[in-house]
Amino acid sequence: MTNGLTMDDYPLSLTAVVERAEQFHSTKDVVTRRPDGSIARTTLGACARRARRLATALADLGIGDGDKVATLLWNQAEHLEMYFAVPSMGAIVHTLNPRLHADELTFIVGDAQDRVIVVDESLLEVFDSFRLTHHFDHVIVVAHDRPAPAGMLDYETLIATAEPMIWPLIDERQAGAMCYTSGTTGRPKGVVYSHRAIVLHSMAVALPDALGVSTQDTLLPVVPMFHVNAWGLPYAAALLGARLVLPGPKLDAVSILDLIETEKVTMTAGVPTVWMTMLDALDAQPQRWDLRHLDRLIVGGAAAPRSLLEGFDRHGLRVVQAWGMTETSPMGTVSRLPADLENCDDNTKYDFRARQGVAMPFFDIRARNEDDGFIEWDDVAMGELEVRGPWVASGYHNGTGADSFTDDGWFRTGDIVRIDHRGCIRICDRSKDLVKSGGEWISSVDLENHLMAHPSVAEAAVIAVPDTKWGERPLAVLVLRSGMTADPEQLREHLSSEFARWQLPERFEFVSTIPRTATGKFKKRDLRDQFTA
């Protein structure tokens, strides 16, 4: 008998991660490239100590348990301090994507009910586009070369005058972070991450057969810190003591390659678009950069083509593909070559590496077909991928999107997959008609609805077509009203009032009729067959 006692009920809270960075990894570098290209250097320990003072400053402004604190920041040291401070004090850090249209940002901050926002001075123009649509109790500005604008608080001044906070005891199931994703209607949905989920995710991504993060690494997350917590890499770096290189807003191939070379980066992560432009730069000037330290490039956010894997192999660089979603924190599967395939021919290896990978430990997968049965793992049958696990959402903020979750608690991903005998998934299609461009979702339904609000447009269908740079781009197929005219530039101008520039269709095709199913829905598969070429 054990008298009911087993192990210490130690809370899996981010407080422990932050304290570990402060106590064990205090001297590890945190390197930030500012918007002007200059380099700022600090350490994990300094960020953790500043986070204590930042937390006190936020508490003095009235922020308490469960309050949302928004960030409009790049990948920079101040963003890392927000990652540390806000969850550790019991509040929720809510990262905003500055690429979104002002209307979407307005909806998101209102839905989340953010009380305070921290903005980098280079993003004040983005903030101005929606600041009057939502009341923030306080606006804090990370100012580099000038004082914070009138009526706003200066980030450095707040930290300088605050006492370090002694972290409160945090329940591991308490919310610590929040991101928004888009659904089929295009309305963003809030995903709230618990401390427990983030801690377990941080440990899982560090496993050797996942991303293999260690204290020997120098990590460069090209993936933004406003995009699903930069795939968990900042927290993994704090937990394991890896050096962290934060690239700021300059994400062109040459700038990233220069940073990889000068900082001796061992692992970097981003969407395929980034790596495609990097590969072009390497092919054009193969001798320009010394990348001997770069061990692996993690690609996610969209499927990586085989040509990308082959291209980097030519330069002696290894691409590792991973899959996940905002709802999965995001890492779910990783495509690591199994030991028994090491001696196979190149074609077999590339075929496996081009898949989206095998589920990480504690991440369960299954796929359901149209007849509501579960598919065999024979790499032939196709079904919608469903997942569950300790870092998978069980619902959306404010109770929206309940149909995305099954009655027995699995999340419906919307991805149509095949699964082989190893449990390795291959994404074949999507059950929804969202366009994924450069790792970001674009709603075809929203584009269609707004196009059909144009006086010249009778019908509109938007489909995803392959694009060598962005993975996918939206293409609009239109039927004009009798006697009416419209050209692509007029239609883009019409859409620009509701959508960001990168969300606008690349092409417009004008037809007399759009094929429909028996129930009156657009037959988008026929349109893809017609216009993909």
PDB file of C-alpha atoms in Angstrom, residues 195-434:
ATOM      1  CA  HIS A 195       0.815  26.593 -18.800  1.00  0.00           C
ATOM      2  CA  ARG A 196       0.773  22.791 -18.756  1.00  0.00           C
ATOM      3  CA  ALA A 197       0.291  22.619 -22.530  1.00  0.00           C
ATOM      4  CA  ILE A 198       3.156  25.032 -23.250  1.00  0.00           C
ATOM      5  CA  VAL A 199       5.560  23.287 -20.846  1.00  0.00           C
ATOM      6  CA  LEU A 200       4.827  19.809 -22.229  1.00  0.00           C
ATOM      7  CA  HIS A 201       5.048  21.120 -25.791  1.00  0.00           C
ATOM      8  CA  SER A 202       8.428  22.739 -25.019  1.00  0.00           C
ATOM      9  CA  MET A 203       9.805  19.446 -23.722  1.00  0.00           C
ATOM     10  CA  ALA A 204       8.358  17.447 -26.622  1.00  0.00           C
ATOM     11  CA  VAL A 205       9.806  19.657 -29.381  1.00  0.00           C
ATOM     12  CA  ALA A 206      13.244  19.299 -27.791  1.00  0.00           C
ATOM     13  CA  LEU A 207      13.231  15.483 -28.111  1.00  0.00           C
ATOM     14  CA  PRO A 208      15.903  14.061 -30.447  1.00  0.00           C
ATOM     15  CA  ASP A 209      13.363  12.684 -32.929  1.00  0.00           C
ATOM     16  CA  ALA A 210      11.424  15.966 -32.878  1.00  0.00           C
ATOM     17  CA  LEU A 211      13.461  19.165 -33.297  1.00  0.00           C
ATOM     18  CA  GLY A 212      16.321  18.015 -31.094  1.00  0.00           C
ATOM     19  CA  VAL A 213      16.896  21.265 -29.199  1.00  0.00           C
ATOM     20  CA  SER A 214      19.819  21.262 -26.750  1.00  0.00           C
ATOM     21  CA  THR A 215      22.065  23.629 -24.846  1.00  0.00           C
ATOM     22  CA  GLN A 216      24.575  23.249 -27.703  1.00  0.00           C
ATOM     23  CA  ASP A 217      22.194  24.912 -30.156  1.00  0.00           C
ATOM     24  CA  THR A 218      21.835  28.427 -31.479  1.00  0.00           C
ATOM     25  CA  LEU A 219      18.219  28.864 -32.590  1.00  0.00           C
ATOM     26  CA  LEU A 220      16.974  31.366 -35.139  1.00  0.00           C
ATOM     27  CA  PRO A 221      13.157  31.349 -35.340  1.00  0.00           C
ATOM     28  CA  VAL A 222      12.264  32.973 -38.655  1.00  0.00           C
ATOM     29  CA  VAL A 223       8.689  32.014 -37.849  1.00  0.00           C
ATOM     30  CA  PRO A 224       7.251  35.096 -36.103  1.00  0.00           C
ATOM     31  CA  MET A 225       6.723  35.189 -32.363  1.00  0.00           C
ATOM     32  CA  PHE A 226       3.177  36.397 -33.162  1.00  0.00           C
ATOM     33  CA  HIS A 227       2.545  33.107 -35.013  1.00  0.00           C
ATOM     34  CA  VAL A 228       1.715  30.280 -32.576  1.00  0.00           C
ATOM     35  CA  ASN A 229       4.401  31.297 -30.086  1.00  0.00           C
ATOM     36  CA  ALA A 230       7.139  30.944 -32.744  1.00  0.00           C
ATOM     37  CA  TRP A 231       6.404  27.211 -32.749  1.00  0.00           C
ATOM     38  CA  GLY A 232       7.466  27.014 -29.090  1.00  0.00           C
ATOM     39  CA  LEU A 233      11.151  27.690 -29.821  1.00  0.00           C
ATOM     40  CA  PRO A 234      11.606  30.648 -27.420  1.00  0.00           C
ATOM     41  CA  TYR A 235      10.315  28.572 -24.507  1.00  0.00           C
ATOM     42  CA  ALA A 236      12.382  25.556 -25.600  1.00  0.00           C
ATOM     43  CA  ALA A 237      15.486  27.775 -25.672  1.00  0.00           C
ATOM     44  CA  ALA A 238      14.755  29.018 -22.154  1.00  0.00           C
ATOM     45  CA  LEU A 239      14.149  25.491 -20.899  1.00  0.00           C
ATOM     46  CA  LEU A 240      17.220  23.906 -22.486  1.00  0.00           C
ATOM     47  CA  GLY A 241      19.601  26.882 -22.504  1.00  0.00           C
ATOM     48  CA  ALA A 242      20.021  27.341 -26.248  1.00  0.00           C
ATOM     49  CA  ARG A 243      21.296  30.645 -27.661  1.00  0.00           C
ATOM     50  CA  LEU A 244      18.483  32.603 -29.275  1.00  0.00           C
ATOM     51  CA  VAL A 245      18.832  34.804 -32.361  1.00  0.00           C
ATOM     52  CA  LEU A 246      15.807  37.010 -33.095  1.00  0.00           C
ATOM     53  CA  PRO A 247      15.771  38.467 -36.634  1.00  0.00           C
ATOM     54  CA  GLY A 248      13.287  41.334 -36.254  1.00  0.00           C
ATOM     55  CA  PRO A 249      11.312  42.310 -39.369  1.00  0.00           C
ATOM     56  CA  LYS A 250      14.062  41.782 -41.991  1.00  0.00           C
ATOM     57  CA  LEU A 251      13.285  38.304 -43.285  1.00  0.00           C
ATOM     58  CA  ASP A 252      14.663  38.475 -46.829  1.00  0.00           C
ATOM     59  CA  ALA A 253      17.003  35.642 -47.817  1.00  0.00           C
ATOM     60  CA  VAL A 254      20.250  37.647 -47.724  1.00  0.00           C
ATOM     61  CA  SER A 255      19.500  39.131 -44.282  1.00  0.00           C
ATOM     62  CA  ILE A 256      18.656  35.714 -42.842  1.00  0.00           C
ATOM     63  CA  LEU A 257      21.709  34.053 -44.390  1.00  0.00           C
ATOM     64  CA  ASP A 258      23.974  36.822 -43.090  1.00  0.00           C
ATOM     65  CA  LEU A 259      22.573  36.331 -39.596  1.00  0.00           C
ATOM     66  CA  ILE A 260      22.942  32.550 -39.774  1.00  0.00           C
ATOM     67  CA  GLU A 261      26.581  32.956 -40.770  1.00  0.00           C
ATOM     68  CA  THR A 262      27.627  35.656 -38.305  1.00  0.00           C
ATOM     69  CA  GLU A 263      25.846  34.132 -35.297  1.00  0.00           C
ATOM     70  CA  LYS A 264      26.780  30.518 -36.175  1.00  0.00           C
ATOM     71  CA  VAL A 265      23.143  29.382 -36.090  1.00  0.00           C
ATOM     72  CA  THR A 266      22.633  25.604 -35.791  1.00  0.00           C
ATOM     73  CA  MET A 267      18.856  25.442 -36.242  1.00  0.00           C
ATOM     74  CA  THR A 268      16.351  27.735 -37.912  1.00  0.00           C
ATOM     75  CA  ALA A 269      12.627  27.387 -38.540  1.00  0.00           C
ATOM     76  CA  GLY A 270      10.114  28.954 -40.897  1.00  0.00           C
ATOM     77  CA  VAL A 271       7.560  28.457 -43.664  1.00  0.00           C
ATOM     78  CA  PRO A 272       8.519  27.104 -47.123  1.00  0.00           C
ATOM     79  CA  THR A 273       8.418  30.554 -48.753  1.00  0.00           C
ATOM     80  CA  VAL A 274      11.392  31.677 -46.662  1.00  0.00           C
ATOM     81  CA  TRP A 275      13.440  28.623 -47.548  1.00  0.00           C
ATOM     82  CA  MET A 276      12.590  28.877 -51.255  1.00  0.00           C
ATOM     83  CA  THR A 277      13.990  32.391 -51.458  1.00  0.00           C
ATOM     84  CA  MET A 278      16.999  31.303 -49.400  1.00  0.00           C
ATOM     85  CA  LEU A 279      17.635  28.417 -51.772  1.00  0.00           C
ATOM     86  CA  ASP A 280      17.529  30.802 -54.734  1.00  0.00           C
ATOM     87  CA  ALA A 281      20.120  32.999 -53.027  1.00  0.00           C
ATOM     88  CA  LEU A 282      22.380  30.028 -52.280  1.00  0.00           C
ATOM     89  CA  ASP A 283      22.092  28.740 -55.831  1.00  0.00           C
ATOM     90  CA  ALA A 284      23.018  32.183 -57.170  1.00  0.00           C
ATOM     91  CA  GLN A 285      26.006  32.661 -54.835  1.00  0.00           C
ATOM     92  CA  PRO A 286      26.979  29.267 -53.373  1.00  0.00           C
ATOM     93  CA  GLN A 287      30.332  30.491 -52.052  1.00  0.00           C
ATOM     94  CA  ARG A 288      29.090  33.676 -50.385  1.00  0.00           C
ATOM     95  CA  TRP A 289      28.103  32.254 -46.985  1.00  0.00           C
ATOM     96  CA  ASP A 290      29.863  29.919 -44.566  1.00  0.00           C
ATOM     97  CA  LEU A 291      27.016  27.788 -43.183  1.00  0.00           C
ATOM     98  CA  ARG A 292      29.057  24.940 -41.755  1.00  0.00           C
ATOM     99  CA  HIS A 293      27.382  25.317 -38.350  1.00  0.00           C
ATOM    100  CA  LEU A 294      23.802  25.093 -39.694  1.00  0.00           C
ATOM    101  CA  ASP A 295      22.625  21.576 -38.859  1.00  0.00           C
ATOM    102  CA  ARG A 296      18.907  21.684 -39.747  1.00  0.00           C
ATOM    103  CA  LEU A 297      16.211  23.874 -41.231  1.00  0.00           C
ATOM    104  CA  ILE A 298      12.723  23.176 -39.870  1.00  0.00           C
ATOM    105  CA  VAL A 299       9.946  23.791 -42.373  1.00  0.00           C
ATOM    106  CA  GLY A 300       6.285  23.975 -41.409  1.00  0.00           C
ATOM    107  CA  GLY A 301       3.132  25.963 -42.015  1.00  0.00           C
ATOM    108  CA  ALA A 302       2.679  24.371 -45.452  1.00  0.00           C
ATOM    109  CA  ALA A 303       3.896  21.261 -47.228  1.00  0.00           C
ATOM    110  CA  ALA A 304       7.474  21.436 -48.437  1.00  0.00           C
ATOM    111  CA  PRO A 305       7.995  20.239 -52.011  1.00  0.00           C
ATOM    112  CA  ARG A 306      10.540  17.532 -52.681  1.00  0.00           C
ATOM    113  CA  SER A 307      12.519  19.994 -54.828  1.00  0.00           C
ATOM    114  CA  LEU A 308      13.165  22.084 -51.708  1.00  0.00           C
ATOM    115  CA  LEU A 309      14.644  19.106 -49.868  1.00  0.00           C
ATOM    116  CA  GLU A 310      16.798  18.203 -52.863  1.00  0.00           C
ATOM    117  CA  GLY A 311      17.924  21.801 -53.346  1.00  0.00           C
ATOM    118  CA  PHE A 312      19.239  22.221 -49.806  1.00  0.00           C
ATOM    119  CA  ASP A 313      20.829  18.774 -49.903  1.00  0.00           C
ATOM    120  CA  ARG A 314      22.940  20.060 -52.806  1.00  0.00           C
ATOM    121  CA  HIS A 315      24.357  22.655 -50.410  1.00  0.00           C
ATOM    122  CA  GLY A 316      24.922  20.116 -47.650  1.00  0.00           C
ATOM    123  CA  LEU A 317      21.995  21.455 -45.600  1.00  0.00           C
ATOM    124  CA  ARG A 318      19.244  19.317 -44.096  1.00  0.00           C
ATOM    125  CA  VAL A 319      15.563  20.263 -44.195  1.00  0.00           C
ATOM    126  CA  VAL A 320      13.254  18.622 -41.647  1.00  0.00           C
ATOM    127  CA  GLN A 321       9.540  18.882 -42.299  1.00  0.00           C
ATOM    128  CA  ALA A 322       7.028  19.250 -39.461  1.00  0.00           C
ATOM    129  CA  TRP A 323       3.266  19.717 -39.279  1.00  0.00           C
ATOM    130  CA  GLY A 324       0.987  21.455 -36.830  1.00  0.00           C
ATOM    131  CA  MET A 325      -1.717  24.074 -36.393  1.00  0.00           C
ATOM    132  CA  THR A 326      -2.546  26.971 -34.111  1.00  0.00           C
ATOM    133  CA  GLU A 327      -4.862  24.557 -32.278  1.00  0.00           C
ATOM    134  CA  THR A 328      -1.966  22.149 -31.644  1.00  0.00           C
ATOM    135  CA  SER A 329       0.454  24.648 -30.072  1.00  0.00           C
ATOM    136  CA  PRO A 330       1.553  23.949 -32.976  1.00  0.00           C
ATOM    137  CA  MET A 331       3.858  20.931 -33.275  1.00  0.00           C
ATOM    138  CA  GLY A 332       2.123  17.638 -33.949  1.00  0.00           C
ATOM    139  CA  THR A 333       4.232  15.543 -36.325  1.00  0.00           C
ATOM    140  CA  VAL A 334       7.850  15.550 -37.498  1.00  0.00           C
ATOM    141  CA  SER A 335       9.312  13.807 -40.543  1.00  0.00           C
ATOM    142  CA  ARG A 336      12.540  12.236 -39.342  1.00  0.00           C
ATOM    143  CA  LEU A 337      13.999   9.472 -41.515  1.00  0.00           C
ATOM    144  CA  PRO A 338      13.666   6.086 -39.722  1.00  0.00           C
ATOM    145  CA  ALA A 339      16.828   4.060 -39.123  1.00  0.00           C
ATOM    146  CA  ASP A 340      15.743   1.258 -41.454  1.00  0.00           C
ATOM    147  CA  LEU A 341      15.519   3.709 -44.382  1.00  0.00           C
ATOM    148  CA  GLU A 342      19.017   5.152 -43.928  1.00  0.00           C
ATOM    149  CA  ASN A 343      20.513   2.778 -46.519  1.00  0.00           C
ATOM    150  CA  CYS A 344      17.652   2.978 -49.009  1.00  0.00           C
ATOM    151  CA  ASP A 345      17.853   4.677 -52.386  1.00  0.00           C
ATOM    152  CA  ASP A 346      17.446   8.452 -52.572  1.00  0.00           C
ATOM    153  CA  ASN A 347      13.978   8.238 -54.115  1.00  0.00           C
ATOM    154  CA  THR A 348      12.678   6.239 -51.128  1.00  0.00           C
ATOM    155  CA  LYS A 349      14.274   8.665 -48.685  1.00  0.00           C
ATOM    156  CA  TYR A 350      12.860  11.742 -50.394  1.00  0.00           C
ATOM    157  CA  ASP A 351       9.427  10.163 -50.577  1.00  0.00           C
ATOM    158  CA  PHE A 352       9.432   9.750 -46.799  1.00  0.00           C
ATOM    159  CA  ARG A 353      10.993  13.136 -45.996  1.00  0.00           C
ATOM    160  CA  ALA A 354       8.400  14.898 -48.161  1.00  0.00           C
ATOM    161  CA  ARG A 355       5.645  13.565 -45.905  1.00  0.00           C
ATOM    162  CA  GLN A 356       4.418  15.529 -42.907  1.00  0.00           C
ATOM    163  CA  GLY A 357       5.773  13.016 -40.428  1.00  0.00           C
ATOM    164  CA  VAL A 358       5.024  10.800 -37.444  1.00  0.00           C
ATOM    165  CA  ALA A 359       3.122  11.983 -34.389  1.00  0.00           C
ATOM    166  CA  MET A 360       5.224  13.155 -31.462  1.00  0.00           C
ATOM    167  CA  PRO A 361       4.843  11.318 -28.116  1.00  0.00           C
ATOM    168  CA  PHE A 362       1.487  11.965 -26.382  1.00  0.00           C
ATOM    169  CA  PHE A 363       0.028  13.296 -29.642  1.00  0.00           C
ATOM    170  CA  ASP A 364      -2.659  10.933 -30.914  1.00  0.00           C
ATOM    171  CA  ILE A 365      -3.842  10.803 -34.528  1.00  0.00           C
ATOM    172  CA  ARG A 366      -6.633   9.137 -36.469  1.00  0.00           C
ATOM    173  CA  ALA A 367      -8.448   9.856 -39.728  1.00  0.00           C
ATOM    174  CA  ARG A 368     -12.123   9.522 -40.543  1.00  0.00           C
ATOM    175  CA  ASN A 369     -13.542   8.930 -44.038  1.00  0.00           C
ATOM    176  CA  GLU A 370     -16.713  10.324 -45.564  1.00  0.00           C
ATOM    177  CA  ASP A 371     -18.694   7.324 -44.281  1.00  0.00           C
ATOM    178  CA  ASP A 372     -17.691   8.271 -40.715  1.00  0.00           C
ATOM    179  CA  GLY A 373     -15.407   5.265 -40.415  1.00  0.00           C
ATOM    180  CA  PHE A 374     -11.737   5.359 -39.445  1.00  0.00           C
ATOM    181  CA  ILE A 375      -9.292   4.681 -42.269  1.00  0.00           C
ATOM    182  CA  GLU A 376      -6.689   1.936 -42.345  1.00  0.00           C
ATOM    183  CA  TRP A 377      -3.061   2.966 -42.030  1.00  0.00           C
ATOM    184  CA  ASP A 378      -2.281   1.530 -45.447  1.00  0.00           C
ATOM    185  CA  ASP A 379      -1.186   4.733 -47.231  1.00  0.00           C
ATOM    186  CA  VAL A 380      -4.093   4.285 -49.647  1.00  0.00           C
ATOM    187  CA  ALA A 381      -7.275   5.225 -47.812  1.00  0.00           C
ATOM    188  CA  MET A 382      -7.904   8.938 -47.270  1.00  0.00           C
ATOM    189  CA  GLY A 383      -9.709  10.686 -44.428  1.00  0.00           C
ATOM    190  CA  GLU A 384      -9.850  13.853 -42.386  1.00  0.00           C
ATOM    191  CA  LEU A 385      -7.112  13.971 -39.773  1.00  0.00           C
ATOM    192  CA  GLU A 386      -8.281  14.190 -36.156  1.00  0.00           C
ATOM    193  CA  VAL A 387      -5.884  14.719 -33.258  1.00  0.00           C
ATOM    194  CA  ARG A 388      -5.785  14.979 -29.485  1.00  0.00           C
ATOM    195  CA  GLY A 389      -3.143  15.453 -26.822  1.00  0.00           C
ATOM    196  CA  PRO A 390      -2.093  17.580 -23.851  1.00  0.00           C
ATOM    197  CA  TRP A 391      -1.185  20.541 -26.093  1.00  0.00           C
ATOM    198  CA  VAL A 392      -4.218  20.277 -28.405  1.00  0.00           C
ATOM    199  CA  ALA A 393      -7.085  22.751 -27.913  1.00  0.00           C
ATOM    200  CA  SER A 394     -10.314  21.373 -26.471  1.00  0.00           C
ATOM    201  CA  GLY A 395     -12.340  24.360 -27.722  1.00  0.00           C
ATOM    202  CA  TYR A 396     -12.096  27.944 -28.902  1.00  0.00           C
ATOM    203  CA  HIS A 397     -12.244  31.144 -26.897  1.00  0.00           C
ATOM    204  CA  ASN A 398     -15.827  32.324 -26.328  1.00  0.00           C
ATOM    205  CA  GLY A 399     -17.195  28.933 -27.345  1.00  0.00           C
ATOM    206  CA  THR A 400     -17.029  29.429 -31.110  1.00  0.00           C
ATOM    207  CA  GLY A 401     -16.344  26.665 -33.636  1.00  0.00           C
ATOM    208  CA  ALA A 402     -17.783  23.794 -31.603  1.00  0.00           C
ATOM    209  CA  ASP A 403     -18.177  21.713 -34.778  1.00  0.00           C
ATOM    210  CA  SER A 404     -14.383  21.524 -35.056  1.00  0.00           C
ATOM    211  CA  PHE A 405     -14.336  19.079 -32.146  1.00  0.00           C
ATOM    212  CA  THR A 406     -15.770  15.561 -31.986  1.00  0.00           C
ATOM    213  CA  ASP A 407     -18.096  14.292 -29.281  1.00  0.00           C
ATOM    214  CA  ASP A 408     -15.256  12.215 -27.816  1.00  0.00           C
ATOM    215  CA  GLY A 409     -12.859  15.153 -27.615  1.00  0.00           C
ATOM    216  CA  TRP A 410     -10.749  15.013 -30.793  1.00  0.00           C
ATOM    217  CA  PHE A 411      -9.932  18.086 -32.884  1.00  0.00           C
ATOM    218  CA  ARG A 412     -10.942  17.958 -36.546  1.00  0.00           C
ATOM    219  CA  THR A 413      -8.027  19.450 -38.451  1.00  0.00           C
ATOM    220  CA  GLY A 414      -9.713  19.833 -41.845  1.00  0.00           C
ATOM    221  CA  ASP A 415      -6.700  18.167 -43.508  1.00  0.00           C
ATOM    222  CA  ILE A 416      -7.303  15.130 -45.704  1.00  0.00           C
ATOM    223  CA  VAL A 417      -4.496  12.615 -45.212  1.00  0.00           C
ATOM    224  CA  ARG A 418      -3.166   9.188 -45.962  1.00  0.00           C
ATOM    225  CA  ILE A 419      -1.368   7.367 -43.129  1.00  0.00           C
ATOM    226  CA  ASP A 420       1.217   4.640 -43.748  1.00  0.00           C
ATOM    227  CA  HIS A 421       2.031   1.612 -41.612  1.00  0.00           C
ATOM    228  CA  ARG A 422       4.533   3.644 -39.570  1.00  0.00           C
ATOM    229  CA  GLY A 423       1.879   6.220 -38.668  1.00  0.00           C
ATOM    230  CA  CYS A 424       3.495   8.763 -40.990  1.00  0.00           C
ATOM    231  CA  ILE A 425       0.949  11.152 -42.489  1.00  0.00           C
ATOM    232  CA  ARG A 426       0.813  12.641 -45.969  1.00  0.00           C
ATOM    233  CA  ILE A 427      -1.548  15.592 -46.431  1.00  0.00           C
ATOM    234  CA  CYS A 428      -3.457  15.173 -49.694  1.00  0.00           C
ATOM    235  CA  ASP A 429      -6.056  17.917 -49.629  1.00  0.00           C
ATOM    236  CA  ARG A 430      -8.195  20.016 -47.298  1.00  0.00           C
ATOM    237  CA  SER A 431     -11.829  19.545 -46.518  1.00  0.00           C
ATOM    238  CA  LYS A 432     -12.202  23.316 -46.333  1.00  0.00           C
ATOM    239  CA  ASP A 433     -11.475  25.682 -49.165  1.00  0.00           C
ATOM    240  CA  LEU A 434      -8.984  27.868 -47.388  1.00  0.00           C
TER     241      LEU A 434
END
